[in-house]
Coordinates of C-alpha atoms in Angstrom, one line a residue:
X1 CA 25.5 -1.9 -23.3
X2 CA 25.4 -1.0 -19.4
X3 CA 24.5 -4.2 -17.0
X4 CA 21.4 -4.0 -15.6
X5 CA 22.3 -3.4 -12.4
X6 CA 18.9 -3.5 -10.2
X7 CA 15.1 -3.9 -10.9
X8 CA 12.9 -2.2 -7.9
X9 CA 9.3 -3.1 -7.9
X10 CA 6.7 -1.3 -5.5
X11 CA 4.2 -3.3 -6.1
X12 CA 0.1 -2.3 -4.7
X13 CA -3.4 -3.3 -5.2
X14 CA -3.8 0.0 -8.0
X15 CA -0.6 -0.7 -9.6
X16 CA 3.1 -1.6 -10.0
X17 CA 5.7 1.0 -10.4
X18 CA 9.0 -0.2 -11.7
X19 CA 12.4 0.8 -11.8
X20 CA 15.4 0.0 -13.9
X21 CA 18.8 0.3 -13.2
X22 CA 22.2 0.2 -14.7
X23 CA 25.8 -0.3 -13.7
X24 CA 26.3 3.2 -15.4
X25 CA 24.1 4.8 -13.4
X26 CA 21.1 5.5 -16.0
X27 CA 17.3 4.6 -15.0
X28 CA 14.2 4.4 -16.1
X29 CA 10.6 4.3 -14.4
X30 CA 7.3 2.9 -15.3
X31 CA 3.8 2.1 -14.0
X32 CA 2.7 -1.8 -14.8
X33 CA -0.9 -3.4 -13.4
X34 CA -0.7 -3.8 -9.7
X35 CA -1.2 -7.5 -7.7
X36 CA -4.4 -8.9 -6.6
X37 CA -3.5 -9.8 -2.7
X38 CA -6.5 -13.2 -2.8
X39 CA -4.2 -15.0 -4.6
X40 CA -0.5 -16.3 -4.6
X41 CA 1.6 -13.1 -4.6
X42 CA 5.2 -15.1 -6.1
X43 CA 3.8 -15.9 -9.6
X44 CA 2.6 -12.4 -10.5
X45 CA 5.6 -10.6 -8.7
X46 CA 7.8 -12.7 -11.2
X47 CA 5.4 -12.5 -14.0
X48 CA 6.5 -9.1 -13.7
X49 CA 10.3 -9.1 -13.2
X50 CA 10.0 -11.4 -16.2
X51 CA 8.3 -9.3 -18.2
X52 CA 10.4 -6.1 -17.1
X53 CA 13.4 -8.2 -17.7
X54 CA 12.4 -9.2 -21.2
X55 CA 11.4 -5.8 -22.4
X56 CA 15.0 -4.4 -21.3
X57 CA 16.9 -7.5 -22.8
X58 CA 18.8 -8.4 -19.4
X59 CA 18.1 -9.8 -16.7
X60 CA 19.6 -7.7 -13.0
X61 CA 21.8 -8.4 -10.8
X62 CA 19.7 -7.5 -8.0
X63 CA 15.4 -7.5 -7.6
X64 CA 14.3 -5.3 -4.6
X65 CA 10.6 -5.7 -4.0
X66 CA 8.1 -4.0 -1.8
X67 CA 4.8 -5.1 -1.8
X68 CA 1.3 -5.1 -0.3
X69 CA -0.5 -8.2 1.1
X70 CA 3.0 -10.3 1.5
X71 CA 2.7 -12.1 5.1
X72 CA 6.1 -14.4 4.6
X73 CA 8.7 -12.4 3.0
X74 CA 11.3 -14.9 2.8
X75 CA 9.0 -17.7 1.1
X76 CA 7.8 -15.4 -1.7
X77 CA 12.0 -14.8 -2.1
X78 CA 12.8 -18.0 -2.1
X79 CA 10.3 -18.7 -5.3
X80 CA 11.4 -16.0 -7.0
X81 CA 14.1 -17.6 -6.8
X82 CA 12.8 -20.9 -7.9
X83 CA 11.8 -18.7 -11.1
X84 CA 13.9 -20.6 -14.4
X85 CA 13.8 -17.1 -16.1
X86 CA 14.8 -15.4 -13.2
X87 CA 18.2 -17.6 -13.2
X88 CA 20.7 -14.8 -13.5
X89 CA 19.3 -12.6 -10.6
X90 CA 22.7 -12.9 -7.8
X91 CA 20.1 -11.3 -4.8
X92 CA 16.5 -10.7 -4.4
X93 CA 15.2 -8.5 -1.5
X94 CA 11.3 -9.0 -0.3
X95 CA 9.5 -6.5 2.2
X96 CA 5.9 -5.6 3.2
X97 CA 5.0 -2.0 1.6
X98 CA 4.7 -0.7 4.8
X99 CA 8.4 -0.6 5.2
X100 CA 9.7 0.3 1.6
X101 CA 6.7 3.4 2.1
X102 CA 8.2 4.4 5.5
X103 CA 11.7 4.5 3.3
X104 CA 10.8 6.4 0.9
X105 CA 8.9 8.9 3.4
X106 CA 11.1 9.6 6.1
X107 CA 14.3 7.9 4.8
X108 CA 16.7 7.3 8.0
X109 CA 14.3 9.2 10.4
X110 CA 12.4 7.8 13.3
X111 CA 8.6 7.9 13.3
X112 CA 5.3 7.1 11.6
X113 CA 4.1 7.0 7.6
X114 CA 0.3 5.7 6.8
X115 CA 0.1 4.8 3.3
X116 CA -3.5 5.3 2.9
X117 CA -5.0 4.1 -0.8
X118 CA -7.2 0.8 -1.6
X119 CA -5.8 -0.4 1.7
X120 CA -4.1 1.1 4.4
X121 CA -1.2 -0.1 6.7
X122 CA 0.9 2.2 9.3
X123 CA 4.4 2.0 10.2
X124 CA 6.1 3.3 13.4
X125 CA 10.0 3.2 14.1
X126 CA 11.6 4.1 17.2
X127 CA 15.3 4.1 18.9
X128 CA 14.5 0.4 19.3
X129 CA 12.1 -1.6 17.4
X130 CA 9.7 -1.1 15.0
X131 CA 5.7 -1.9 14.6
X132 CA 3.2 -2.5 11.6
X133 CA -0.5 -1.0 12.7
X134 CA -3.1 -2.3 10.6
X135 CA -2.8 -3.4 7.1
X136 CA -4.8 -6.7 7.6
X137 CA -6.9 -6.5 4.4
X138 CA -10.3 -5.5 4.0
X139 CA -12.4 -8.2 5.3
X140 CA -10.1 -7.9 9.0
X141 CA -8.8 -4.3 8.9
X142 CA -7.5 -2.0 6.5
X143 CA -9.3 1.1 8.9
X144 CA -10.1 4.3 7.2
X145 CA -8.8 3.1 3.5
X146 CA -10.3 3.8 0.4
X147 CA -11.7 0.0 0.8
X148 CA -13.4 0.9 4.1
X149 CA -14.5 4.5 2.9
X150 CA -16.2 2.9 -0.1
X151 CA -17.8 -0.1 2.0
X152 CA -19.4 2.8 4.3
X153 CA -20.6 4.5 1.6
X154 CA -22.2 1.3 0.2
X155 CA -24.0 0.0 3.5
X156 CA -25.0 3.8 3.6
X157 CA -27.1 3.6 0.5
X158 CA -28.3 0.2 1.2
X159 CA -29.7 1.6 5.0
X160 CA -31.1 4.7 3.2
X161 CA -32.7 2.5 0.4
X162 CA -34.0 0.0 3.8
X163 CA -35.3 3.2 5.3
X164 CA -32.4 2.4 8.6
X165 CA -31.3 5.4 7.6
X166 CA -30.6 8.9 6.4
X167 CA -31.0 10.0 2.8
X168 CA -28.0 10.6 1.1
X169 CA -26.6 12.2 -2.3
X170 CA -24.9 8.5 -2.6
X171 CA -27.4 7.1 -3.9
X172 CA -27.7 8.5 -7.0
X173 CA -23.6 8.1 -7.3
X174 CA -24.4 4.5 -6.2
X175 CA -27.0 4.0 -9.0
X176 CA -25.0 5.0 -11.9
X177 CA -23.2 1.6 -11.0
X178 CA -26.3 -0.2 -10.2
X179 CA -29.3 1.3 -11.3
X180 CA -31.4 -2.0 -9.5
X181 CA -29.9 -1.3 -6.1
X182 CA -31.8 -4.6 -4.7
X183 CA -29.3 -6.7 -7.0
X184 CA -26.4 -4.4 -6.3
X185 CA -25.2 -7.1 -3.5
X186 CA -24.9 -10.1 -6.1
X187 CA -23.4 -8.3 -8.6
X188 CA -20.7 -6.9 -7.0
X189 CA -20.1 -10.3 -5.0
X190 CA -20.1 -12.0 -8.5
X191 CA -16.9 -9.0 -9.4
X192 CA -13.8 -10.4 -9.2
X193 CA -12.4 -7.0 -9.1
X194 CA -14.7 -6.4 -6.2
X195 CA -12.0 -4.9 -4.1
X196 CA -10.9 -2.1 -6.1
X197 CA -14.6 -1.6 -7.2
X198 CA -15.8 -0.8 -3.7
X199 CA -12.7 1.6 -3.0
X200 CA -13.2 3.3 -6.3
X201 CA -16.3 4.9 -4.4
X202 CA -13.7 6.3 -1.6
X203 CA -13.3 9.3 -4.1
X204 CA -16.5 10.3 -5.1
X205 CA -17.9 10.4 -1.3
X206 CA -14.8 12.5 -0.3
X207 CA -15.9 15.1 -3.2
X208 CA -19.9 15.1 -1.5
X209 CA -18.5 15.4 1.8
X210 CA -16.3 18.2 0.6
X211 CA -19.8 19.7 -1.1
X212 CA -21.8 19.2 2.1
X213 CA -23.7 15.8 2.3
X214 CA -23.5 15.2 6.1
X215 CA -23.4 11.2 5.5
X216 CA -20.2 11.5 3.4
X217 CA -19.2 13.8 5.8
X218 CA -19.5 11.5 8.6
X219 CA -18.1 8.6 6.8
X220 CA -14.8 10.4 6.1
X221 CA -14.3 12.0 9.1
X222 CA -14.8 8.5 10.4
X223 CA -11.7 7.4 8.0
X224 CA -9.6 9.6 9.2
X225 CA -10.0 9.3 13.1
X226 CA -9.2 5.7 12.4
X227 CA -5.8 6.6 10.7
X228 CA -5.2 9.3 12.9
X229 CA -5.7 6.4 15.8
X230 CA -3.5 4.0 13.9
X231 CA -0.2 6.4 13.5
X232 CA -0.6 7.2 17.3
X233 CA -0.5 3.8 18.3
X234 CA 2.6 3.0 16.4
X235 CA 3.9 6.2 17.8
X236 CA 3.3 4.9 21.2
X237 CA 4.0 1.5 20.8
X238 CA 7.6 2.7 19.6
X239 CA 8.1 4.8 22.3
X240 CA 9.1 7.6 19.7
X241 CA 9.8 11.2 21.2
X242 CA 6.8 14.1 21.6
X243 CA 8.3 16.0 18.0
X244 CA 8.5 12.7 16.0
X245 CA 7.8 13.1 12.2
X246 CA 4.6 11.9 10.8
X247 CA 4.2 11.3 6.8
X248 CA 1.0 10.7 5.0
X249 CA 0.8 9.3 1.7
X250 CA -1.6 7.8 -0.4
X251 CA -4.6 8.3 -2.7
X252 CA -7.1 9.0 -0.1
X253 CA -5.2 11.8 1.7
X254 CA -5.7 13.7 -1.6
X255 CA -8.9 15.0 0.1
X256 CA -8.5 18.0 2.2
X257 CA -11.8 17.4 4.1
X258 CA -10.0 13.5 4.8
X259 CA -6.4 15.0 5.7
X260 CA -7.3 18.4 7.9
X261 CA -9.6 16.1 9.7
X262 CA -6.7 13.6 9.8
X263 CA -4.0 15.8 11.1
X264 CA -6.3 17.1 13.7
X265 CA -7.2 14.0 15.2
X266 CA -3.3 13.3 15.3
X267 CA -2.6 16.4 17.5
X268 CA -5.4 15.8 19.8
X269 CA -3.4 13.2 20.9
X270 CA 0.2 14.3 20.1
X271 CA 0.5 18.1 20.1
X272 CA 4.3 17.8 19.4
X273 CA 4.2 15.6 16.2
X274 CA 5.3 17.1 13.3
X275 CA 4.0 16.5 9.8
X276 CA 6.6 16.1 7.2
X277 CA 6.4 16.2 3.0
X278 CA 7.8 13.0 2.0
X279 CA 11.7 13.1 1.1
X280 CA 11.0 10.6 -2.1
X281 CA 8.1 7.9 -2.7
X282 CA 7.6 4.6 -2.7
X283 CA 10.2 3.3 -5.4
X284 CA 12.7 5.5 -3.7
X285 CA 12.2 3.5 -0.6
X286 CA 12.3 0.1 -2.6
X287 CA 16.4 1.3 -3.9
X288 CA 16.6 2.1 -0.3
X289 CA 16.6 -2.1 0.7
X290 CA 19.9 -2.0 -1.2
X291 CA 21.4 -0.4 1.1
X292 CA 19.9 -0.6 4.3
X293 CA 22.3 -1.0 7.4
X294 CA 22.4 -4.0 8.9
X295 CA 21.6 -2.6 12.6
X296 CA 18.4 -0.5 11.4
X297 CA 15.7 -1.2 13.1
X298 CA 13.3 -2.6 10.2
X299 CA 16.0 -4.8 9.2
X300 CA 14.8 -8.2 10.7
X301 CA 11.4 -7.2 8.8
X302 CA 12.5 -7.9 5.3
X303 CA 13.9 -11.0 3.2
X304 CA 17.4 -10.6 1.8
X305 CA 18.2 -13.7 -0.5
X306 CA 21.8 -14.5 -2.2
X307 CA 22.2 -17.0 -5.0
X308 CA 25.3 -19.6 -4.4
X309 CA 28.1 -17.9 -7.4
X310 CA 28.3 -21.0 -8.8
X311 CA 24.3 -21.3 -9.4
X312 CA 24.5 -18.4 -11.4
X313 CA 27.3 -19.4 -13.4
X314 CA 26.2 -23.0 -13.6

């Protein structure tokens, strides 16, 4: 049998896609639950390398990891690690998702990608230095994500409901979750899966503001003059040239109401900017640590880890 050669995890709020890889040159993909970012980030990420690891009867050679929430790459390296059942693995690699989605965007290119789904975080490289926009969770940033889409949509049901403001075809969307709206609040406090609950709303009120309901309307043409506002700051802030490539991924640009209004924002301020299909996806930019030159720009952003030889044979 072929050694398992790599394990590449991109690992989100929704879910965890995964990645094997042998020395032969074989793969194989598959979707796992994703990481809740309020708690330690190490133990689950390893939970599923172990897992992963055990299903394929090896352990790699090599974990890559990309993954949302992480604010100190190299400590959530060094536990995995730490991990007993992770023993065997010669180099682990940690980065933010911001970086592995840039990767697998725009590859070697310089410019911007927002990856835009429960949360939202913006990546700008230049001929110099790179810069993360946004991506500070939901309580401190995550502008124009599903989170913040679904939070708007809320406290626009609640103002309706208060008479503070205008009737909207949310409510009713709203009510199927929580037909008592006055103990809608404590409920939904009470969720511990409050966070994907309030962005699961993000889709929903970009389908009435497709079908005309000015408050949806208004709240997702808010979302994406905050995106737009995030990839031209990390264009600026990069100094990257007038024609630099902009990629877009994520859940919440599946609207075309949220995207048009998105792209439009973006050339009000740029008119140069080009907007490019992505080249491959997350995962693909995850492989891409591998082999990331040791000059590129986001380089000093991620945590690259090698085991002592004679720890892994000991």
């Amino acid at each position: 049998m072929s050694t398992l050669a790599l394990l590449s995890m991109d690992a989100g709020q929704t879910g965890t896609k995964v990645r094997l890889r042998w020395a032969d040159g074989s793969s194989r993909d598959d979707l796992l639950p994703g990481v809740l970012t309020d708690r330690p980030l190490a133990p689950q990420l390893a939970d599923i390398a172990e897992r992963v690891s055990h299903v394929a009867g090896a352990v790699p050679s090599t974990l890559a990891i990309g993954v949302t929430g992480v604010t100190d790459v190299r400590a959530e390296a060094d536990a995995l690690l730490d991990r007993p059942a992770l023993a065997e693995v010669r180099r682990v690699i940690v980065a933010h998702d911001s970086i592995t989605s840039f990767l697998g965007v725009l590859g070697d290119q310089q410019g911007a990608v927002v990856a835009v789904g429960t949360g939202v975080v913006t990546l700008g490289v230049g001929p110099r230095s790179a810069v993360r926009v946004d991506g500070w969770g939901n309580i401190m940033g995550d502008a124009g994500s599903g989170y913040w889409i679904g939070r708007e949509a809320l406290d626009a049901v609640m103002r309706a409901y208060d008479g503070r403001g205008e009737q909207t075809a949310l409510t009713p969307l709203v009510r199927e979750r929580w037909p008592d709206l006055e103990g809608a609040y404590t409920s939904l406090q009470a969720d511990p899966d409050r966070v994907r609950l309030v962005a699961s709303f993000a889709a929903p009120t970009a389908a009435l503001a497709a079908d005309g309901d000015p408050v949806a309307r208004r709240i997702c043409e808010a979302a994406a003059a905050e995106l737009a506002l995030s990839v031209t700051s990390a264009l600026q802030r990069t100094s990257a040239a007038a024609d630099a490539p902009v990629g877009a991924i994520g859940g919440v640009l599946r609207s075309d109401l949220i995207r048009s209004a998105f792209e439009t924002s973006v050339r009000a301020a740029r008119t140069a900017v080009r907007f490019i299909p992505p080249v491959g996806t997350g995962l693909d930019g995850v492989d891409a640590l591998v082999e990331l030159a040791a000059d590129h720009p986001l380089r000093g952003r991620l945590a690259e880890l090698v085991r002592a030889e004679k720890e892994v044979t000991a």
